[in-house]
Amino acid sequence: METAVYKIDSVERNRRELETAAQVLSRGGLVVFPTETVYGLGADGFNQVAVKSIYRAKGRPGDNPLILHICDTDMLPLLARAVPGQARDLALAFWPGPLTMVLPRTARVPDAVSGGLDTVAVRFPANPIARELISICKKPVAAPSANLSGGPSPTTAQHCIRDLAGRVDVILDGGPCSIGLESTVVSLTGDVPVLLRPGGVTLEQLRSVLGEVRVSPAVTHMLDEGEKAPSPGMKYKHYSPKARVVLVNADTAAYCGYVNSHNKDGVFALCFNEDIEYLNARYVCYGSCRDAASQAASLFGALRALDDLGARVVYAHCPSGSGLGLAVYNRLLRAAAFDVIDL
Ligand code: TXA
Ligand code: MG
């Protein structure tokens, strides 16, 4: 399949390209598009055959359900058979934005979207290109992150081209994603809301609207063999570069000392700006230790860069774990397959 790449500078000036992409979606094709979190691999969310082709294109297991993207809160009752007050409150506070809500689904949601579950995940993204594409298409757009399954999510069109050229019809290049980590996923299907995946909307922000929010243990712990994942995506290996990643929980001095004493061929540090001057090893930087937003925006690009540099072992400096840092920590834990050293 030939993949067309369209650079989108503005939704007004590039209206023609957006209309072409929306037609591709309406015909059952696949379109990669930017969001403020990561790039998405989109198909018409009501077209079961098109949705199935998403799983093929990225090599995704069929039981890992997809998020439906909408461009107006009014589309929610089409997809969710019950919209509790909590969902309305969250929509008011955080939509459009990096928040996905899991709700009981309607019969209109194809099985291929929900992976056979009785629920559906819905998000209203803020990125104007994403919103315009969905709006022209007039359908919810099903989209996982636009990477090959298991690898780091894409935060630039170049990442998507490397992973998916020849596997999708269109890639819309809207520049780098501003947040750089996938959306927060919160389930509103039980008595108490449950955070399934931390992201751009923080746990603290969710609690400020909802009061009590439980954190799924899978956010920071490995699931036991055979344990049921509340969110199917959590049971799969994720965000992994080819290198073995080890997460090192330590202050600057202890982290740099550890890396320096383990430095040999193929070893790299995945470090903060503040570490650089104390390191005697090759490194890729992922932002400032004091700025989780900079870490989120750099992390996935940094993991890809480590592969390009031929890293075999990566010692990653552990982030703080509060605010947006919880999302950074959650992704790094998975990239490291839960291999953590506490110093
Ligand atoms: O920021 C994002 O959320 C990006 C952009 C493209 O919107 N999308 C994204 O999709 O990260 P994906 O497929 O890579 O991750 C969706 C996560 C998976 O962990 C999946 O298991 C979970 O959401 N999920 C989807 N539907 C669900 C459901 N009905 N119940 C529980 N978890 C669900
Ligand atoms: Mg993904």
Tab-separated table of C-alpha atoms and ligand atoms in Angstrom:
chain	number	residue	atom	x	y	z
A	1	MET	CA	0.000	0.000	0.000
A	2	GLU	CA	1.228	3.487	-0.889
A	3	THR	CA	1.156	5.878	2.097
A	4	ALA	CA	0.483	9.569	1.395
A	5	VAL	CA	2.036	12.025	3.877
A	6	TYR	CA	0.377	15.456	4.135
A	7	LYS	CA	1.987	18.265	6.103
A	8	ILE	CA	-0.755	20.179	7.950
A	9	ASP	CA	0.258	23.707	8.925
A	10	SER	CA	-3.239	24.939	9.693
A	11	VAL	CA	-6.733	23.456	9.528
A	12	GLU	CA	-7.866	26.407	7.414
A	13	ARG	CA	-5.040	26.365	4.859
A	14	ASN	CA	-4.929	22.564	4.605
A	15	ARG	CA	-8.675	21.978	4.399
A	16	ARG	CA	-8.263	19.992	1.137
A	17	GLU	CA	-5.837	17.512	2.699
A	18	LEU	CA	-8.128	17.079	5.729
A	19	GLU	CA	-11.108	16.438	3.442
A	20	THR	CA	-9.121	13.835	1.507
A	21	ALA	CA	-8.135	12.144	4.771
A	22	ALA	CA	-11.767	12.154	5.993
A	23	GLN	CA	-12.856	10.546	2.694
A	24	VAL	CA	-10.237	7.832	3.203
A	25	LEU	CA	-11.733	7.157	6.651
A	26	SER	CA	-15.270	7.080	5.228
A	27	ARG	CA	-14.172	4.524	2.616
A	28	GLY	CA	-12.805	2.248	5.352
A	29	GLY	CA	-9.138	3.306	5.075
A	30	LEU	CA	-6.550	4.076	7.753
A	31	VAL	CA	-5.388	7.618	8.602
A	32	VAL	CA	-2.649	8.520	11.080
A	33	PHE	CA	-3.349	11.873	12.756
A	34	PRO	CA	-1.766	14.037	15.462
A	35	THR	CA	-3.310	14.587	18.880
A	36	GLU	CA	-1.910	16.573	21.811
A	37	THR	CA	-0.887	13.294	23.505
A	38	VAL	CA	0.557	10.996	20.800
A	39	TYR	CA	-0.263	10.265	17.149
A	40	GLY	CA	-3.295	8.020	16.583
A	41	LEU	CA	-3.884	5.310	13.945
A	42	GLY	CA	-7.477	6.044	12.960
A	43	ALA	CA	-10.359	4.241	11.272
A	44	ASP	CA	-14.126	4.864	11.084
A	45	GLY	CA	-15.213	3.733	14.547
A	46	PHE	CA	-18.546	2.384	13.271
A	47	ASN	CA	-16.953	0.279	10.514
A	48	GLN	CA	-16.081	-3.122	11.955
A	49	VAL	CA	-13.961	-4.169	8.950
A	50	ALA	CA	-11.955	-0.925	9.000
A	51	VAL	CA	-11.424	-1.217	12.753
A	52	LYS	CA	-10.108	-4.768	12.336
A	53	SER	CA	-7.524	-3.481	9.869
A	54	ILE	CA	-6.085	-1.240	12.643
A	55	TYR	CA	-5.134	-4.365	14.604
A	56	ARG	CA	-3.422	-5.849	11.525
A	57	ALA	CA	-1.542	-2.642	10.673
A	58	LYS	CA	0.040	-2.344	14.113
A	59	GLY	CA	0.227	-6.032	15.030
A	60	ARG	CA	-2.032	-5.487	18.046
A	61	PRO	CA	-3.631	-8.367	19.994
A	62	GLY	CA	-7.381	-8.510	19.202
A	63	ASP	CA	-8.468	-8.442	22.861
A	64	ASN	CA	-6.932	-5.005	23.512
A	65	PRO	CA	-9.788	-2.524	22.921
A	66	LEU	CA	-9.525	0.860	21.188
A	67	ILE	CA	-10.431	4.411	22.170
A	68	LEU	CA	-13.202	6.152	20.192
A	69	HIS	CA	-12.357	9.801	19.485
A	70	ILE	CA	-15.170	12.357	19.281
A	71	CYS	CA	-15.253	16.072	18.424
A	72	ASP	CA	-18.263	17.092	20.500
A	73	THR	CA	-19.544	15.945	23.903
A	74	ASP	CA	-22.958	15.508	22.208
A	75	MET	CA	-21.546	12.394	20.471
A	76	LEU	CA	-21.122	10.652	23.835
A	77	PRO	CA	-24.689	9.220	24.176
A	78	LEU	CA	-24.236	7.499	20.783
A	79	LEU	CA	-21.456	5.435	22.327
A	80	ALA	CA	-22.201	5.229	26.052
A	81	ARG	CA	-25.551	3.840	27.209
A	82	ALA	CA	-25.234	5.565	30.564
A	83	VAL	CA	-23.514	8.905	31.046
A	84	PRO	CA	-23.233	9.410	34.823
A	85	GLY	CA	-22.942	12.862	36.390
A	86	GLN	CA	-19.270	12.123	37.073
A	87	ALA	CA	-18.663	11.774	33.327
A	88	ARG	CA	-20.390	15.092	32.664
A	89	ASP	CA	-18.296	16.779	35.367
A	90	LEU	CA	-15.078	15.368	33.911
A	91	ALA	CA	-16.089	16.379	30.382
A	92	LEU	CA	-16.757	19.936	31.569
A	93	ALA	CA	-13.435	20.126	33.369
A	94	PHE	CA	-11.069	18.351	30.958
A	95	TRP	CA	-12.582	17.993	27.456
A	96	PRO	CA	-11.320	18.641	24.924
A	97	GLY	CA	-8.074	17.265	26.324
A	98	PRO	CA	-5.927	14.282	27.338
A	99	LEU	CA	-8.638	12.331	29.195
A	100	THR	CA	-10.310	9.046	28.189
A	101	MET	CA	-13.404	7.803	30.017
A	102	VAL	CA	-14.465	4.152	30.127
A	103	LEU	CA	-18.282	3.837	30.204
A	104	PRO	CA	-20.920	1.150	29.539
A	105	ARG	CA	-21.243	0.897	25.756
A	106	THR	CA	-24.194	1.075	23.400
A	107	ALA	CA	-24.975	-1.614	20.805
A	108	ARG	CA	-23.646	0.712	18.082
A	109	VAL	CA	-20.061	0.231	19.219
A	110	PRO	CA	-18.586	-2.601	17.143
A	111	ASP	CA	-17.149	-5.599	19.017
A	112	ALA	CA	-13.851	-4.962	17.267
A	113	VAL	CA	-13.606	-1.591	19.085
A	114	SER	CA	-14.432	-2.856	22.561
A	115	GLY	CA	-12.461	-6.093	22.319
A	116	GLY	CA	-15.561	-8.005	23.425
A	117	LEU	CA	-15.989	-5.926	26.640
A	118	ASP	CA	-19.314	-4.392	27.680
A	119	THR	CA	-17.619	-0.991	27.959
A	120	VAL	CA	-16.179	1.631	25.626
A	121	ALA	CA	-13.325	4.120	26.015
A	122	VAL	CA	-14.104	7.641	24.712
A	123	ARG	CA	-11.886	10.713	24.306
A	124	PHE	CA	-12.435	14.216	22.937
A	125	PRO	CA	-8.941	15.373	21.902
A	126	ALA	CA	-7.915	19.039	21.915
A	127	ASN	CA	-5.630	19.021	18.873
A	128	PRO	CA	-7.382	21.103	16.149
A	129	ILE	CA	-6.288	18.739	13.333
A	130	ALA	CA	-7.772	15.741	15.163
A	131	ARG	CA	-10.988	17.646	15.898
A	132	GLU	CA	-11.401	18.843	12.325
A	133	LEU	CA	-10.758	15.382	10.879
A	134	ILE	CA	-13.407	13.798	13.133
A	135	SER	CA	-15.796	16.652	12.428
A	136	ILE	CA	-15.522	16.299	8.613
A	137	CYS	CA	-15.831	12.507	8.899
A	138	LYS	CA	-18.952	12.896	11.117
A	139	LYS	CA	-18.177	9.589	12.852
A	140	PRO	CA	-16.257	8.668	15.978
A	141	VAL	CA	-12.712	7.714	14.989
A	142	ALA	CA	-11.264	4.573	16.574
A	143	ALA	CA	-7.556	5.030	17.193
A	144	PRO	CA	-4.796	3.425	19.218
A	145	SER	CA	-1.360	5.026	19.328
A	146	ALA	CA	0.189	4.910	15.828
A	147	ASN	CA	3.180	2.696	16.664
A	148	LEU	CA	3.914	-0.955	16.039
A	149	SER	CA	2.493	-2.889	18.996
A	150	GLY	CA	4.906	-3.078	21.960
A	151	GLY	CA	7.179	-0.202	20.896
A	152	PRO	CA	7.262	3.403	22.125
A	153	SER	CA	4.257	5.531	21.093
A	154	PRO	CA	4.889	8.075	18.311
A	155	THR	CA	5.169	11.759	19.127
A	156	THR	CA	6.204	12.966	15.653
A	157	ALA	CA	5.051	12.112	12.127
A	158	GLN	CA	8.577	10.760	11.456
A	159	HIS	CA	8.040	8.110	14.166
A	160	CYS	CA	4.766	7.102	12.454
A	161	ILE	CA	6.380	6.979	9.015
A	162	ARG	CA	9.084	4.656	10.333
A	163	ASP	CA	6.577	2.317	11.983
A	164	LEU	CA	3.648	2.397	9.556
A	165	ALA	CA	4.692	3.521	6.037
A	166	GLY	CA	3.172	1.008	3.617
A	167	ARG	CA	0.621	-0.125	6.243
A	168	VAL	CA	-1.727	2.911	6.256
A	169	ASP	CA	-3.304	5.120	3.569
A	170	VAL	CA	-2.516	8.584	4.932
A	171	ILE	CA	-0.256	10.151	7.560
A	172	LEU	CA	-1.134	13.714	8.609
A	173	ASP	CA	1.997	15.500	9.826
A	174	GLY	CA	0.976	18.078	12.415
A	175	GLY	CA	4.388	18.438	14.064
A	176	PRO	CA	5.442	17.173	17.501
A	177	CYS	CA	2.769	16.306	20.104
A	178	SER	CA	2.700	18.851	22.925
A	179	ILE	CA	2.160	16.443	25.859
A	180	GLY	CA	4.014	13.412	24.507
A	181	LEU	CA	2.374	10.664	26.640
A	182	GLU	CA	-0.982	8.977	26.045
A	183	SER	CA	-4.191	10.200	27.681
A	184	THR	CA	-5.293	9.483	31.223
A	185	VAL	CA	-7.769	6.552	31.230
A	186	VAL	CA	-10.395	6.558	33.992
A	187	SER	CA	-13.128	3.956	34.408
A	188	LEU	CA	-16.567	5.177	35.496
A	189	THR	CA	-18.251	1.783	35.376
A	190	GLY	CA	-18.120	0.915	39.102
A	191	ASP	CA	-19.052	2.588	42.399
A	192	VAL	CA	-15.785	4.486	42.648
A	193	PRO	CA	-13.876	5.910	39.640
A	194	VAL	CA	-10.673	3.985	38.892
A	195	LEU	CA	-7.537	5.400	37.279
A	196	LEU	CA	-6.457	2.760	34.738
A	197	ARG	CA	-3.655	4.708	33.038
A	198	PRO	CA	-2.088	7.970	34.273
A	199	GLY	CA	-1.615	10.703	31.673
A	200	GLY	CA	-1.905	14.398	30.915
A	201	VAL	CA	-4.810	14.892	33.336
A	202	THR	CA	-3.250	14.081	36.709
A	203	LEU	CA	-4.679	11.998	39.564
A	204	GLU	CA	-4.735	15.180	41.657
A	205	GLN	CA	-6.846	16.914	38.974
A	206	LEU	CA	-9.250	13.944	38.770
A	207	ARG	CA	-9.680	13.974	42.563
A	208	SER	CA	-10.364	17.701	42.542
A	209	VAL	CA	-13.458	17.001	40.402
A	210	LEU	CA	-14.520	13.511	41.528
A	211	GLY	CA	-13.416	13.306	45.159
A	212	GLU	CA	-12.432	9.667	45.649
A	213	VAL	CA	-10.517	8.025	42.781
A	214	ARG	CA	-8.906	4.604	43.151
A	215	VAL	CA	-5.644	3.852	41.415
A	216	SER	CA	-5.571	0.489	39.703
A	217	PRO	CA	-2.661	-1.532	41.159
A	218	ALA	CA	-1.560	-2.231	37.573
A	219	VAL	CA	-0.497	1.433	37.245
A	220	THR	CA	2.614	0.822	39.350
A	221	HIS	CA	2.786	-2.968	39.793
A	222	MET	CA	3.275	-5.943	37.574
A	223	LEU	CA	0.195	-8.120	37.130
A	224	ASP	CA	0.611	-11.678	38.361
A	225	GLU	CA	0.568	-14.460	35.794
A	226	GLY	CA	-3.071	-15.057	34.789
A	227	GLU	CA	-4.384	-12.036	36.776
A	228	LYS	CA	-7.230	-10.214	35.023
A	229	ALA	CA	-6.235	-6.765	33.787
A	230	PRO	CA	-8.855	-4.029	34.427
A	231	SER	CA	-7.576	-2.467	31.201
A	232	PRO	CA	-6.426	-5.112	28.737
A	233	GLY	CA	-3.536	-2.949	27.492
A	234	MET	CA	-1.873	-3.212	30.894
A	235	LYS	CA	-0.993	-6.848	30.553
A	236	TYR	CA	1.138	-6.386	27.457
A	237	LYS	CA	4.803	-5.432	27.297
A	238	HIS	CA	4.944	-1.798	26.330
A	239	TYR	CA	7.019	1.134	25.195
A	240	SER	CA	10.058	-1.092	24.929
A	241	PRO	CA	13.124	-0.152	22.992
A	242	LYS	CA	15.301	-3.076	21.841
A	243	ALA	CA	17.711	-2.426	24.714
A	244	ARG	CA	17.216	-3.806	28.213
A	245	VAL	CA	16.033	-0.883	30.359
A	246	VAL	CA	16.729	-0.691	34.107
A	247	LEU	CA	15.048	2.022	36.160
A	248	VAL	CA	17.385	3.470	38.812
A	249	ASN	CA	15.664	5.155	41.772
A	250	ALA	CA	18.318	7.454	43.249
A	251	ASP	CA	19.396	11.062	43.698
A	252	THR	CA	21.712	12.687	41.151
A	253	ALA	CA	24.966	11.658	42.847
A	254	ALA	CA	23.953	8.035	43.476
A	255	TYR	CA	22.452	7.645	39.986
A	256	CYS	CA	25.524	9.016	38.214
A	257	GLY	CA	27.868	7.004	40.436
A	258	TYR	CA	25.949	3.831	39.605
A	259	VAL	CA	25.956	4.445	35.859
A	260	ASN	CA	29.635	5.427	35.831
A	261	SER	CA	30.625	2.245	37.649
A	262	HIS	CA	28.568	0.087	35.241
A	263	ASN	CA	29.727	1.837	32.089
A	264	LYS	CA	30.825	-0.486	29.319
A	265	ASP	CA	30.204	-1.009	25.607
A	266	GLY	CA	26.501	-0.641	24.707
A	267	VAL	CA	25.570	1.020	28.039
A	268	PHE	CA	23.641	4.290	27.939
A	269	ALA	CA	22.161	6.590	30.547
A	270	LEU	CA	18.590	7.837	30.048
A	271	CYS	CA	19.064	10.822	32.295
A	272	PHE	CA	17.931	14.303	33.306
A	273	ASN	CA	19.664	17.529	32.187
A	274	GLU	CA	20.948	17.924	35.739
A	275	ASP	CA	22.822	14.573	35.577
A	276	ILE	CA	24.881	15.281	32.478
A	277	GLU	CA	27.839	17.009	34.079
A	278	TYR	CA	28.419	14.080	36.480
A	279	LEU	CA	28.168	11.271	33.910
A	280	ASN	CA	31.094	9.474	32.264
A	281	ALA	CA	28.832	7.360	30.055
A	282	ARG	CA	27.022	7.894	26.777
A	283	TYR	CA	23.588	9.312	27.424
A	284	VAL	CA	20.244	10.428	26.028
A	285	CYS	CA	18.510	13.118	28.030
A	286	TYR	CA	14.769	13.206	28.760
A	287	GLY	CA	14.148	16.606	30.273
A	288	SER	CA	14.733	18.229	33.648
A	289	CYS	CA	14.360	16.365	36.968
A	290	ARG	CA	12.223	19.258	38.186
A	291	ASP	CA	9.880	19.421	35.192
A	292	ALA	CA	7.648	16.403	34.528
A	293	ALA	CA	6.133	18.085	31.454
A	294	SER	CA	9.574	18.205	29.826
A	295	GLN	CA	10.087	14.515	30.701
A	296	ALA	CA	6.704	13.549	29.209
A	297	ALA	CA	7.400	15.458	26.000
A	298	SER	CA	10.858	13.861	25.533
A	299	LEU	CA	10.484	10.297	26.816
A	300	PHE	CA	9.220	8.374	23.775
A	301	GLY	CA	11.568	10.176	21.367
A	302	ALA	CA	14.434	9.408	23.760
A	303	LEU	CA	13.551	5.686	23.848
A	304	ARG	CA	13.567	5.610	20.030
A	305	ALA	CA	16.883	7.508	19.930
A	306	LEU	CA	18.456	4.854	22.193
A	307	ASP	CA	17.553	2.188	19.633
A	308	ASP	CA	19.056	4.270	16.834
A	309	LEU	CA	22.278	4.600	18.840
A	310	GLY	CA	22.472	0.825	19.272
A	311	ALA	CA	22.045	0.861	23.064
A	312	ARG	CA	22.046	-2.604	24.643
A	313	VAL	CA	21.581	-1.665	28.313
A	314	VAL	CA	19.899	1.560	29.426
A	315	TYR	CA	19.995	2.886	32.992
A	316	ALA	CA	17.054	5.270	33.271
A	317	HIS	CA	16.917	7.843	36.071
A	318	CYS	CA	13.613	7.349	37.891
A	319	PRO	CA	11.201	10.345	37.824
A	320	SER	CA	9.349	11.700	40.856
A	321	GLY	CA	6.021	9.889	40.410
A	322	SER	CA	3.715	12.721	41.479
A	323	GLY	CA	1.544	14.901	39.230
A	324	LEU	CA	2.383	14.259	35.576
A	325	GLY	CA	5.438	12.382	36.889
A	326	LEU	CA	3.165	9.401	37.688
A	327	ALA	CA	2.487	8.989	33.962
A	328	VAL	CA	6.207	9.231	33.137
A	329	TYR	CA	6.984	6.673	35.868
A	330	ASN	CA	4.226	4.317	34.621
A	331	ARG	CA	5.632	4.308	31.042
A	332	LEU	CA	9.224	3.852	32.179
A	333	LEU	CA	8.238	0.972	34.483
A	334	ARG	CA	6.782	-0.817	31.473
A	335	ALA	CA	9.716	0.045	29.229
A	336	ALA	CA	11.882	-1.512	31.964
A	337	ALA	CA	9.562	-4.524	32.359
A	338	PHE	CA	9.401	-3.526	36.076
A	339	ASP	CA	13.178	-3.914	36.580
A	340	VAL	CA	13.872	-1.258	39.272
A	341	ILE	CA	16.981	-0.713	41.394
A	342	ASP	CA	16.524	1.360	44.590
A	343	LEU	CA	19.750	2.995	45.778
B	1	TXA	O1	-3.690	9.519	24.120
B	1	TXA	C1	-4.238	8.466	23.781
B	1	TXA	O2	-5.044	7.883	24.510
B	1	TXA	C2	-3.858	7.917	22.400
B	1	TXA	C3	-4.374	8.909	21.356
B	1	TXA	C4	-4.212	8.409	19.950
B	1	TXA	O3	-5.700	9.231	21.626
B	1	TXA	N1	-4.434	6.610	22.215
B	1	TXA	C5	-3.984	5.523	22.868
B	1	TXA	O4	-4.602	4.347	22.518
B	1	TXA	O5	-3.084	5.558	23.679
B	1	TXA	P1	-4.039	2.916	22.912
B	1	TXA	O6	-4.897	1.968	22.189
B	1	TXA	O7	-2.590	2.860	22.635
B	1	TXA	O8	-4.325	2.805	24.438
B	1	TXA	C6	-5.664	2.667	24.894
B	1	TXA	C7	-5.687	2.055	26.263
B	1	TXA	C8	-5.259	0.604	26.228
B	1	TXA	O9	-4.455	0.355	27.372
B	1	TXA	C9	-6.569	-0.151	26.301
B	1	TXA	O10	-6.431	-1.416	26.887
B	1	TXA	C10	-7.414	0.787	27.138
B	1	TXA	O11	-7.028	2.093	26.735
B	1	TXA	N2	-8.857	0.610	26.864
B	1	TXA	C11	-9.519	0.829	25.712
B	1	TXA	N3	-10.830	0.499	25.837
B	1	TXA	C12	-10.996	0.089	27.108
B	1	TXA	C13	-12.110	-0.395	27.868
B	1	TXA	N4	-13.325	-0.514	27.328
B	1	TXA	N5	-11.906	-0.738	29.159
B	1	TXA	C14	-10.688	-0.630	29.723
B	1	TXA	N6	-9.583	-0.188	29.060
B	1	TXA	C15	-9.731	0.163	27.770
B	2	MG	MG	-0.619	2.322	22.613
